[in-house]
mmCIF file of C-alpha atoms in Angstrom:
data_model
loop_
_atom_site.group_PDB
_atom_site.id
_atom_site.type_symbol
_atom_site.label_atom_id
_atom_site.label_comp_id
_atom_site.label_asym_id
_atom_site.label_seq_id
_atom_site.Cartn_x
_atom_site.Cartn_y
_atom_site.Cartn_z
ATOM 1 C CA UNK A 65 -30.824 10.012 -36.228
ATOM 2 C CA UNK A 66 -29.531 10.450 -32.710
ATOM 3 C CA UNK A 67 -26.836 8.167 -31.601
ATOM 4 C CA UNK A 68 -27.636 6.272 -28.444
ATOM 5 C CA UNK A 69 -26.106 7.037 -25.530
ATOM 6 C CA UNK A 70 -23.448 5.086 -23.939
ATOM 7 C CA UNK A 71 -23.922 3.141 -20.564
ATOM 8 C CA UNK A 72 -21.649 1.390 -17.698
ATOM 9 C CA UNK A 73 -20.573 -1.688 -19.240
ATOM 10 C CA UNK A 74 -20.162 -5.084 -17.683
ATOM 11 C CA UNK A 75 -17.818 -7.623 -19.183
ATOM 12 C CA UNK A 76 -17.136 -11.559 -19.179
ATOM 13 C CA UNK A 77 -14.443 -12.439 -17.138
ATOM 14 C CA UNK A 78 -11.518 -14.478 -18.863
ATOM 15 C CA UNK A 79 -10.052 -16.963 -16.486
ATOM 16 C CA UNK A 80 -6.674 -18.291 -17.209
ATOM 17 C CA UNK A 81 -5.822 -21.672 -14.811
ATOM 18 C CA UNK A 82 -1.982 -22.234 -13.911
ATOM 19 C CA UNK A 83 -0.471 -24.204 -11.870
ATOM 20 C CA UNK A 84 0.137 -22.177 -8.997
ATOM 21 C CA UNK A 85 -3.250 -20.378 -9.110
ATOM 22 C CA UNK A 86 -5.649 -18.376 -11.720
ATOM 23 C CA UNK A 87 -5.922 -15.046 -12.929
ATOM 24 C CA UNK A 88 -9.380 -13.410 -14.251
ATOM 25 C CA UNK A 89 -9.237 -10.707 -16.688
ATOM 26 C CA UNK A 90 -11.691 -8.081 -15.411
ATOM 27 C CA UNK A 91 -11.273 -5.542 -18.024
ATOM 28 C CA UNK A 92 -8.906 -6.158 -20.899
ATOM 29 C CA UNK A 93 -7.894 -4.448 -24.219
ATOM 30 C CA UNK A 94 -4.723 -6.392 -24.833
ATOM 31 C CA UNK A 95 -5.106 -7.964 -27.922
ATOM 32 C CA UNK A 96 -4.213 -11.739 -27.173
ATOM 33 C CA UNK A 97 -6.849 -10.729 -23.883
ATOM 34 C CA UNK A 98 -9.855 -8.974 -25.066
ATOM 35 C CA UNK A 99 -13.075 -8.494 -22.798
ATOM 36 C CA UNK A 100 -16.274 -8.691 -23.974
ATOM 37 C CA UNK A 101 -19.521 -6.492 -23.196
ATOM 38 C CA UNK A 102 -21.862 -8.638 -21.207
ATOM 39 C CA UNK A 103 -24.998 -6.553 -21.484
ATOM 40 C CA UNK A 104 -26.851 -3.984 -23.276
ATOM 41 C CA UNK A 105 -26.883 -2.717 -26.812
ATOM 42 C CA UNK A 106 -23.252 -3.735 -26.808
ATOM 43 C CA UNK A 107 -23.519 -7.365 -25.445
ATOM 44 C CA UNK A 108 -21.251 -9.170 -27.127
ATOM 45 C CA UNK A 109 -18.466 -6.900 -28.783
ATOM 46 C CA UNK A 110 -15.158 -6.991 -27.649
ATOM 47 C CA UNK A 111 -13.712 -4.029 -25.550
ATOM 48 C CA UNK A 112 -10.854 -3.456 -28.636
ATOM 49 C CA UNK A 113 -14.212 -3.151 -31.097
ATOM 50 C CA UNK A 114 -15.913 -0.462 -28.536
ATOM 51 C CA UNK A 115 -12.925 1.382 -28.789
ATOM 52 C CA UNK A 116 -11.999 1.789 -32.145
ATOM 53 C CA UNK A 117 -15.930 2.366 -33.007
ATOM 54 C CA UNK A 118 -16.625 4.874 -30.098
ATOM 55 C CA UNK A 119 -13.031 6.270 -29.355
ATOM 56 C CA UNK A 120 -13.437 9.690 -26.820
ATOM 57 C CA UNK A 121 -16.522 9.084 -26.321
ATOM 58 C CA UNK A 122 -15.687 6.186 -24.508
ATOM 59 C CA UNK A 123 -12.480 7.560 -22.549
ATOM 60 C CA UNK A 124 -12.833 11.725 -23.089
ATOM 61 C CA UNK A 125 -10.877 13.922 -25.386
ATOM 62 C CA UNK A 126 -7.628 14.149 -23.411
ATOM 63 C CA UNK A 127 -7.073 10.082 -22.683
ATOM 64 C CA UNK A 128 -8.067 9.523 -26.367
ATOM 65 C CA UNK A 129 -5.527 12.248 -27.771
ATOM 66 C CA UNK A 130 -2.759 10.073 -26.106
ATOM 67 C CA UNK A 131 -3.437 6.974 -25.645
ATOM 68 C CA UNK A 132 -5.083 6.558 -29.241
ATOM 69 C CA UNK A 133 -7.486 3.398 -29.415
ATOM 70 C CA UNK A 134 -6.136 1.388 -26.516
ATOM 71 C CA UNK A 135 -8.003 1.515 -23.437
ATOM 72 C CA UNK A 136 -5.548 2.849 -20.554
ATOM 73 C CA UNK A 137 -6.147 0.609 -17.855
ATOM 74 C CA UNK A 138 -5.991 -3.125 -17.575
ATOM 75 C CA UNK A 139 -7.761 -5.451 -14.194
ATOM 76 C CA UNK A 140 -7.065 -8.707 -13.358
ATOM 77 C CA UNK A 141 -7.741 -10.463 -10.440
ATOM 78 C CA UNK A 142 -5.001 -13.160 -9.005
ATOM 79 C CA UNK A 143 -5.743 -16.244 -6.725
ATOM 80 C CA UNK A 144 -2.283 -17.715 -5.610
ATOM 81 C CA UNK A 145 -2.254 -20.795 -3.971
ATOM 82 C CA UNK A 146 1.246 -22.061 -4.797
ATOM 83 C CA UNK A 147 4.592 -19.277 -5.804
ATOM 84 C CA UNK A 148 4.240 -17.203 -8.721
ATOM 85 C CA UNK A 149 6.546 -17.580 -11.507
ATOM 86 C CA UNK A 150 9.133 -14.351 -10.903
ATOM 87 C CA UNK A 151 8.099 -11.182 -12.984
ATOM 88 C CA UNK A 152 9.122 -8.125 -14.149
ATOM 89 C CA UNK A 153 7.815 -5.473 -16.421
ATOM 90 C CA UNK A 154 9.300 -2.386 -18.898
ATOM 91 C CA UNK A 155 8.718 1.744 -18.461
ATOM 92 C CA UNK A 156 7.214 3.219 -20.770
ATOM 93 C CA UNK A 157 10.569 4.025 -22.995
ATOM 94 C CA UNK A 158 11.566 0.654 -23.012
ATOM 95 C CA UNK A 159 8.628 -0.805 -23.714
ATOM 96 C CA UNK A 160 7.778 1.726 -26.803
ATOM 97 C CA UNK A 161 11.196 1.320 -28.430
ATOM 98 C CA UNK A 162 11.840 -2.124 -28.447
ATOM 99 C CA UNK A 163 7.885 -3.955 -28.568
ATOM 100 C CA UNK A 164 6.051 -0.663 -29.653
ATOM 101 C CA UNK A 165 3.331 -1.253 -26.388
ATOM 102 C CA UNK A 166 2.832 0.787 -23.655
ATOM 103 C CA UNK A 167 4.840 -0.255 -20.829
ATOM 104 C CA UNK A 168 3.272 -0.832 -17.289
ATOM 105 C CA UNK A 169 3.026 0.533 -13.713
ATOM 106 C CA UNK A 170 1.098 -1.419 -10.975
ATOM 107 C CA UNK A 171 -0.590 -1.369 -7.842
ATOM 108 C CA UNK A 172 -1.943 -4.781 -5.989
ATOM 109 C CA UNK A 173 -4.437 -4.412 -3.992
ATOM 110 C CA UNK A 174 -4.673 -7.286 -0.750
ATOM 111 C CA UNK A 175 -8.014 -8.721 -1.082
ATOM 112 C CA UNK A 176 -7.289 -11.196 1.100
ATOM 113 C CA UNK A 177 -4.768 -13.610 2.527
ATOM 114 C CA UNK A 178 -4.173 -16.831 4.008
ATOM 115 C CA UNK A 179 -1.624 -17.665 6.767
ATOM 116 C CA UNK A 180 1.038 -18.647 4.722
ATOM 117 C CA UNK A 181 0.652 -15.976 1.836
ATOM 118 C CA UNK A 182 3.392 -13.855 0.860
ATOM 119 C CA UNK A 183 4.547 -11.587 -1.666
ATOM 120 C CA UNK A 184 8.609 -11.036 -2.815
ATOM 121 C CA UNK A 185 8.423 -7.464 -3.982
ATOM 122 C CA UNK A 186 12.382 -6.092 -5.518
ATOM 123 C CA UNK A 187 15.049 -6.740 -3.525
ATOM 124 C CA UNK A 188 16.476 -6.724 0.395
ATOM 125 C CA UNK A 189 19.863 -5.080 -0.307
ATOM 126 C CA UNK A 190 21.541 -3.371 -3.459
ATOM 127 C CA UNK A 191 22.543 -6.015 -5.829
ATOM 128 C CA UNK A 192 23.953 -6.385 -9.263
ATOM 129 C CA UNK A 193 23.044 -8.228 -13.008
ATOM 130 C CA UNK A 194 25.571 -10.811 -12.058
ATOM 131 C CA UNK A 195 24.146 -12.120 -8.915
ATOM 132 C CA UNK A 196 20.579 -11.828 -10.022
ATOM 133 C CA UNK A 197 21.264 -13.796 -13.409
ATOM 134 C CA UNK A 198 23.023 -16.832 -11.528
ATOM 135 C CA UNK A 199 20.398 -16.851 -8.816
ATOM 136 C CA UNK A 200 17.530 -16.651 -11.232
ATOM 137 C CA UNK A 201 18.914 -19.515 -12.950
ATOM 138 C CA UNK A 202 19.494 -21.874 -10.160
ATOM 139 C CA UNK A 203 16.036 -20.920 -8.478
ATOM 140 C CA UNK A 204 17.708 -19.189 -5.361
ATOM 141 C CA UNK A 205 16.774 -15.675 -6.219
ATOM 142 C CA UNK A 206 14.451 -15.541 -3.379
ATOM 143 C CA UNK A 207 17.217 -15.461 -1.010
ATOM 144 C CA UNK A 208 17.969 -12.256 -2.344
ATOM 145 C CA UNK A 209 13.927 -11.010 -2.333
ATOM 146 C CA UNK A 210 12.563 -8.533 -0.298
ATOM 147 C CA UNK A 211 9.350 -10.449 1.042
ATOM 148 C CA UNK A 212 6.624 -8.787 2.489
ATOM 149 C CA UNK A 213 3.809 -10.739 4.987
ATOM 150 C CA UNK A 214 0.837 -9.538 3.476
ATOM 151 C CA UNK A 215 -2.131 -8.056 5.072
ATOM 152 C CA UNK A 216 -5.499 -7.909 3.886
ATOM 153 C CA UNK A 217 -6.585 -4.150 2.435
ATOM 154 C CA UNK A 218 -2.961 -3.257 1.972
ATOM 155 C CA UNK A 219 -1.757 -1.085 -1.482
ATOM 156 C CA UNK A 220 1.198 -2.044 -2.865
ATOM 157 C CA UNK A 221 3.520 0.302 -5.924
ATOM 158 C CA UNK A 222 4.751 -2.212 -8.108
ATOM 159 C CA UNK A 223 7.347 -0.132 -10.360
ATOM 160 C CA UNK A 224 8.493 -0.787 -13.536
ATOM 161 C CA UNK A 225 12.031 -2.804 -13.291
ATOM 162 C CA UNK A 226 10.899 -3.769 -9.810
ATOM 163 C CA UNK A 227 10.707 -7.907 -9.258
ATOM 164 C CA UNK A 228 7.735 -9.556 -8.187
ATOM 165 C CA UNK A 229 5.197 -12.442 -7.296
ATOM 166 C CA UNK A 230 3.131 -13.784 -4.395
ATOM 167 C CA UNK A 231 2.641 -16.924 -3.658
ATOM 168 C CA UNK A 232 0.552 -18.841 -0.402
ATOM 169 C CA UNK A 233 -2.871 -18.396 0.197
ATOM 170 C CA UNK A 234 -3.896 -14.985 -1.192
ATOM 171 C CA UNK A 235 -6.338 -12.799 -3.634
ATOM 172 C CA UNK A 236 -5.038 -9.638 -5.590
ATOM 173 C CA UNK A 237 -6.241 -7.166 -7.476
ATOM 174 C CA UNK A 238 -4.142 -6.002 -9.989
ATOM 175 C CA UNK A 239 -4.591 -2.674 -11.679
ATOM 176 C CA UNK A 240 -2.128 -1.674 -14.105
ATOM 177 C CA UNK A 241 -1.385 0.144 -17.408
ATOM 178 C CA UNK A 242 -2.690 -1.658 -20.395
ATOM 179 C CA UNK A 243 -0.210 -3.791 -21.671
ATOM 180 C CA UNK A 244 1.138 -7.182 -22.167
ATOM 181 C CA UNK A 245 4.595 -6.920 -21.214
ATOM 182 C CA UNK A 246 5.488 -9.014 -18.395
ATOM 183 C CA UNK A 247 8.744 -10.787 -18.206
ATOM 184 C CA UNK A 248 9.260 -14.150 -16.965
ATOM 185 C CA UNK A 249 12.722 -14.323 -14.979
ATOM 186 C CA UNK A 250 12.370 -17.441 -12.956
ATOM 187 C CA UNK A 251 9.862 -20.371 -13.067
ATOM 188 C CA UNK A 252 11.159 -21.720 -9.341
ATOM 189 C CA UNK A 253 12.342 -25.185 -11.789
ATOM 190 C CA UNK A 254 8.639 -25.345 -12.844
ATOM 191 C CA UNK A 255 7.106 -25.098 -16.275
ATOM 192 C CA UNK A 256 6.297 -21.904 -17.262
ATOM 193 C CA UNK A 257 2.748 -21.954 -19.347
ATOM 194 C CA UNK A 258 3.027 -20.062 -23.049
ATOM 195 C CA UNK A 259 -0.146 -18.848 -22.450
ATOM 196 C CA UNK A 260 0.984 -16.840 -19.520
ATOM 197 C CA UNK A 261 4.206 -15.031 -20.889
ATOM 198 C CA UNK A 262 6.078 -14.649 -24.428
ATOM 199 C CA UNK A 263 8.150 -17.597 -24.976
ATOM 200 C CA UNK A 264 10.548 -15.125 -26.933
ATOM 201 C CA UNK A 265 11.555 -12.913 -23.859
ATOM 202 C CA UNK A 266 13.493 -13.862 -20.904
ATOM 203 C CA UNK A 267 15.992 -13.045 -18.132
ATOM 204 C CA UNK A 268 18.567 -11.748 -20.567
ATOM 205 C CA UNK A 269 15.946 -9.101 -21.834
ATOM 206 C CA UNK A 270 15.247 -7.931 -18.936
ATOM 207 C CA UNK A 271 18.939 -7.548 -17.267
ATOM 208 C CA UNK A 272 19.177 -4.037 -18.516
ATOM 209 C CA UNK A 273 16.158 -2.114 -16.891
ATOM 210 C CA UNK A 274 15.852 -4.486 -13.586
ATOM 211 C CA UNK A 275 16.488 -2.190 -10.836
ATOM 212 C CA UNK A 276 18.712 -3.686 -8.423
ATOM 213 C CA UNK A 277 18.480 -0.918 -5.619
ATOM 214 C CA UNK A 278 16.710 -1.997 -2.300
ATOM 215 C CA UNK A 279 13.139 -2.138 -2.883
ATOM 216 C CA UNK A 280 11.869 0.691 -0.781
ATOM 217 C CA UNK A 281 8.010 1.212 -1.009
ATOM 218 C CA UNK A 282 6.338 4.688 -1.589
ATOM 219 C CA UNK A 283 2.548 4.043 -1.075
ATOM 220 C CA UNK A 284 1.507 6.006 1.683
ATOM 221 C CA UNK A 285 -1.016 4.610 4.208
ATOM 222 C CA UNK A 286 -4.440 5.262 3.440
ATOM 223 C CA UNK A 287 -7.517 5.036 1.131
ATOM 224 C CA UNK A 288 -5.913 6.616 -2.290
ATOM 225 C CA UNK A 289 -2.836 5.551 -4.465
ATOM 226 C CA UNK A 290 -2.043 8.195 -7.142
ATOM 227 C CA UNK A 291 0.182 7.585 -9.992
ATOM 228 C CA UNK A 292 1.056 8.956 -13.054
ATOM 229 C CA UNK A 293 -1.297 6.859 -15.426
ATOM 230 C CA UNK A 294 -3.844 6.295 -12.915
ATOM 231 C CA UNK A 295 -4.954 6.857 -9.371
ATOM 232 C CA UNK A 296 -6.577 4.363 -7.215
ATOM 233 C CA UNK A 297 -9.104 5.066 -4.081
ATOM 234 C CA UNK A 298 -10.902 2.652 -1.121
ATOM 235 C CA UNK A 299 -14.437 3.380 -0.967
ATOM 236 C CA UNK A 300 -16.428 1.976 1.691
ATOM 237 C CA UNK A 301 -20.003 2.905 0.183
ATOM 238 C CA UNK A 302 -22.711 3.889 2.775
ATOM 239 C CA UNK A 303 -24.969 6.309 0.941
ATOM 240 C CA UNK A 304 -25.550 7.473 -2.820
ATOM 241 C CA UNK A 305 -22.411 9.281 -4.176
ATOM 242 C CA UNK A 306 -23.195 12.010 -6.825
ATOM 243 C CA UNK A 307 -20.504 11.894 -9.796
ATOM 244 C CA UNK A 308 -20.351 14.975 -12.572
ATOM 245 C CA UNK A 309 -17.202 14.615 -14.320
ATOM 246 C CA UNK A 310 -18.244 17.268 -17.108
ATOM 247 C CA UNK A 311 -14.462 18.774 -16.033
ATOM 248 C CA UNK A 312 -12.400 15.530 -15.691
ATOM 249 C CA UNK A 313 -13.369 14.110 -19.157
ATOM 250 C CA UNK A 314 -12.258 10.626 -18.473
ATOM 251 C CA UNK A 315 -13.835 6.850 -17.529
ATOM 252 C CA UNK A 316 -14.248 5.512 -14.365
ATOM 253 C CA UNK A 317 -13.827 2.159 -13.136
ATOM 254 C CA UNK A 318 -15.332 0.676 -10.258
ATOM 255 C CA UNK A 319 -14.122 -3.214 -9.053
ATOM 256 C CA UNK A 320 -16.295 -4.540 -5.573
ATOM 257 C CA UNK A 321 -14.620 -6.254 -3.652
ATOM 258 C CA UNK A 322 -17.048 -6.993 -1.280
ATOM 259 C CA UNK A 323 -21.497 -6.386 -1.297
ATOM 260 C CA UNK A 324 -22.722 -4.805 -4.249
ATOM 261 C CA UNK A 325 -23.164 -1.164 -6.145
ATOM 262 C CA UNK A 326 -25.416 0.098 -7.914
ATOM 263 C CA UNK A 327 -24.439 3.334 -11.268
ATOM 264 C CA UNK A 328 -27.631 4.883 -11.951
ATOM 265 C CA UNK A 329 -27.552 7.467 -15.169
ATOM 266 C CA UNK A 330 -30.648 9.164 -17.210
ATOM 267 C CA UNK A 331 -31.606 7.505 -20.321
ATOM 268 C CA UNK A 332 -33.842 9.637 -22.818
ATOM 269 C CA UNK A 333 -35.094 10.869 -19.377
ATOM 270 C CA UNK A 334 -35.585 8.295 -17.441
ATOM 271 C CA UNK A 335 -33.093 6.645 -14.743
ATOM 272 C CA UNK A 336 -31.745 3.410 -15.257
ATOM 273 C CA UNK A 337 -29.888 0.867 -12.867
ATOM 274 C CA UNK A 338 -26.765 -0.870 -13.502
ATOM 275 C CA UNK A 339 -25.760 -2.978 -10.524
ATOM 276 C CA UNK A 340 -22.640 -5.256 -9.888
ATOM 277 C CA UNK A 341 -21.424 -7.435 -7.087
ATOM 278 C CA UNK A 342 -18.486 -8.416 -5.308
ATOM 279 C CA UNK A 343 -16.020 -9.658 -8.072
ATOM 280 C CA UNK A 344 -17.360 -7.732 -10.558
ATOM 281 C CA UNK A 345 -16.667 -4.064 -12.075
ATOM 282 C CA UNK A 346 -18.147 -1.943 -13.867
ATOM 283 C CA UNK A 347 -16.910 0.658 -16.860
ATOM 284 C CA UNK A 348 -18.456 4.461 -16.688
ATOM 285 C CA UNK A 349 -17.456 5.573 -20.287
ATOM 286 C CA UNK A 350 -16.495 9.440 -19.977
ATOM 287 C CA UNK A 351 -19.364 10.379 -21.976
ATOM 288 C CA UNK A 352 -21.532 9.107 -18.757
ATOM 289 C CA UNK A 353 -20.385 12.014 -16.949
ATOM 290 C CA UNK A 354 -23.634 12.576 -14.964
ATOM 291 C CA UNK A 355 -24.066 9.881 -12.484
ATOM 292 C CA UNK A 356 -24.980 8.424 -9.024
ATOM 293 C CA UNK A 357 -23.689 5.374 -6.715
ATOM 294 C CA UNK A 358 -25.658 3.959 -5.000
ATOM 295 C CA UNK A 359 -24.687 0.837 -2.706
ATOM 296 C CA UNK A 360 -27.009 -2.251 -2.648
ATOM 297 C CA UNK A 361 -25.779 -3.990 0.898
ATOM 298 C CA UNK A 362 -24.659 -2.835 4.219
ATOM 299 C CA UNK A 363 -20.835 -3.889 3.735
ATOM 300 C CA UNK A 364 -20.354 -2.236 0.189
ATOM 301 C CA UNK A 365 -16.508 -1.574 -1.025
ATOM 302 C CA UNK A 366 -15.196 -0.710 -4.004
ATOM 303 C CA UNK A 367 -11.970 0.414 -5.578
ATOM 304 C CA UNK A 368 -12.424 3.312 -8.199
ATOM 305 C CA UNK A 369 -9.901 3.552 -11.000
ATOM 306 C CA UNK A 370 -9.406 6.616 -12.560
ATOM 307 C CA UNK A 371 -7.442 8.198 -15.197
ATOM 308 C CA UNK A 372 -5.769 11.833 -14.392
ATOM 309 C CA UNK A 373 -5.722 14.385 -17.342
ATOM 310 C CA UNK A 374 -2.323 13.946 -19.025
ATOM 311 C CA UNK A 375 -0.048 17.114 -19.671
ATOM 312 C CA UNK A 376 1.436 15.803 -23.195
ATOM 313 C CA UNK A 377 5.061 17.754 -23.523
ATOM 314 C CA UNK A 378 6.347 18.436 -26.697
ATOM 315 C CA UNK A 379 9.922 16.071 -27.022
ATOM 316 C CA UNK A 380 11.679 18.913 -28.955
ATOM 317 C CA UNK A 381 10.912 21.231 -26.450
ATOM 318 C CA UNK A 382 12.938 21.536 -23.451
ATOM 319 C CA UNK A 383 11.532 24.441 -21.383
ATOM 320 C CA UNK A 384 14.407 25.125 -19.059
ATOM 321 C CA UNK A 385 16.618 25.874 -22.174
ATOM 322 C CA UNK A 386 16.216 29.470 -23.359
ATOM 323 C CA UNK A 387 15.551 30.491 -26.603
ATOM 324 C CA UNK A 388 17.825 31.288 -29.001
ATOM 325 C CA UNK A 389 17.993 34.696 -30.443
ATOM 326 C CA UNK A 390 19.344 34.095 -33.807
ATOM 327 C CA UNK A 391 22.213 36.618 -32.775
#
């Protein structure tokens, strides 16, 4: 029997309410945040389900050889209305040697902002554990912030170690790797929901890979953010985009942030639709690798997420050491 095909998926968003805002979960394979498959064949399984059924077929030979059954990427949108609790998040070293998870880069993405948004992003000036521990826990830290004034369309590099949050009037996207790890390190005197970070970690765990240098950002102006987990790129949609990623091997994510798209493949032959709207994204599993875009209104944009092939090294191998030659 021949095994059906897979399709862009859809999911159901998961909406978390806080007190200073909300946060969806676009697309999510983080265990305690799952997303589910909103149409098609699939409807209704859970993204952690797809993967460990369909595996490289769902994210290409080269993500699936080393990132296992974990889907890569993770999408969130945030709606701040009041201050964020302060954040920060683990490298990958960290995180794999003392929670066994993937740890996380970031990029927000300005959606939009209000007149009194902002976002504290690392800090103004070199600083040290000392300072930052005894301004974290008298809820003057953000004299010590670096705050940026926010503009709408703007990328921003969120490093691992770096300190964070917005607060205001503003809308984020958040792309990021896929994992849980995010450290509370200052609730501003509020109370900080269980349902938003691990009760068990706190400041102290984080004192040792915080990095207190000046924040000094390295996205570059323009429509594409590359990192080394995943790349980023602004596209304002105006005609039908052909897409063969027979080389690349890998999904592609598309979030809208404003109109509405349209991923047309070939089913058994025939071409089939799968359209989304602003708010929405859509999944193009890497074994889609024949496909078209196709926007649906005048004023379509989109962020596409993709994920680079990965160079795996060998960690006994150190390449600028010679040989030896057994003499």
């Amino acid at each position: 029997m021949d095994e059906k095909k897979l399709y862009p998926l859809k999911f159901c968003a998961l909406q978390d309410d806080y007190s200073w805002g909300r946060e969806r979960f676009l697309l999510a394979d983080l265990g305690y945040r799952d997303s589910m498959v909103r149409d098609g064949w699939l409807a209704g399984n859970l993204m952690g389900e797809v993967m460990d059924t369909y595996m490289d077929r769902m994210v290409g030979d080269n993500v699936y050889e080393y990132y296992g059954r974990q889907f890569p990427v993770c999408v969130r949108h945030i709606h701040a209305d009041a201050l964020m609790p302060l954040r920060v998040h683990p490298d990958n070293e960290t995180a794999r040697q003392r929670y066994d998870l993937l740890g996380k880069d970031k990029i927000w993405y300005v959606e939009r902002c209000g007149r009194n948004s902002r976002i504290m992003l690392g800090f103004r000036e070199d600083t040290d554990a000392t300072e930052v521990f005894r301004k974290c826990n008298d809820n003057t830290v953000d004299s010590i912030l670096n705050t940026v004034v926010p503009h709408q369309g703007q990328f921003l590099h969120i490093p691992p170690g770096t300190p964070h949050c917005a607060g205001g009037d503003i809308d984020i996207v958040e792309i990021s790797q896929s994992s849980p790890v995010d450290i509370c390190i200052c609730g501003w005197g509020e109370v900080v929901s269980t349902e938003e970070f691990d009760p068990a970690l706190s400041l102290v765990d984080a004192l040792d890979f915080i990095d207190y240098k000046a924040f000094r950002s390295d996205v570059p102006s323009g429509n594409r953010v590359e990192l080394e987990d995943f790349s980023v790129e602004r596209i304002r949609l105006s005609s039908v985009l052909h897409s063969y990623s027979g080389q690349s091997d890998s999904p592609v994510i598309y979030v809208c942030i404003s109109g509405g798209a349209e991923v047309r493949i070939d089913v058994l032959g025939q071409s089939a639709g799968f359209a989304f709207g602003s708010g929405e994204l859509v999944l193009v599993p890497a074994e889609c690798n024949d496909f078209r875009l196709a926007p649906v209104s005048a004023d379509t944009l989109l962020l596409e997420v993709e994920v680079p092939h990965i160079e795996e090294k060998d960690s006994y191998i150190d390449p600028s050491v010679p040989a030896e030659t057994g003499e």
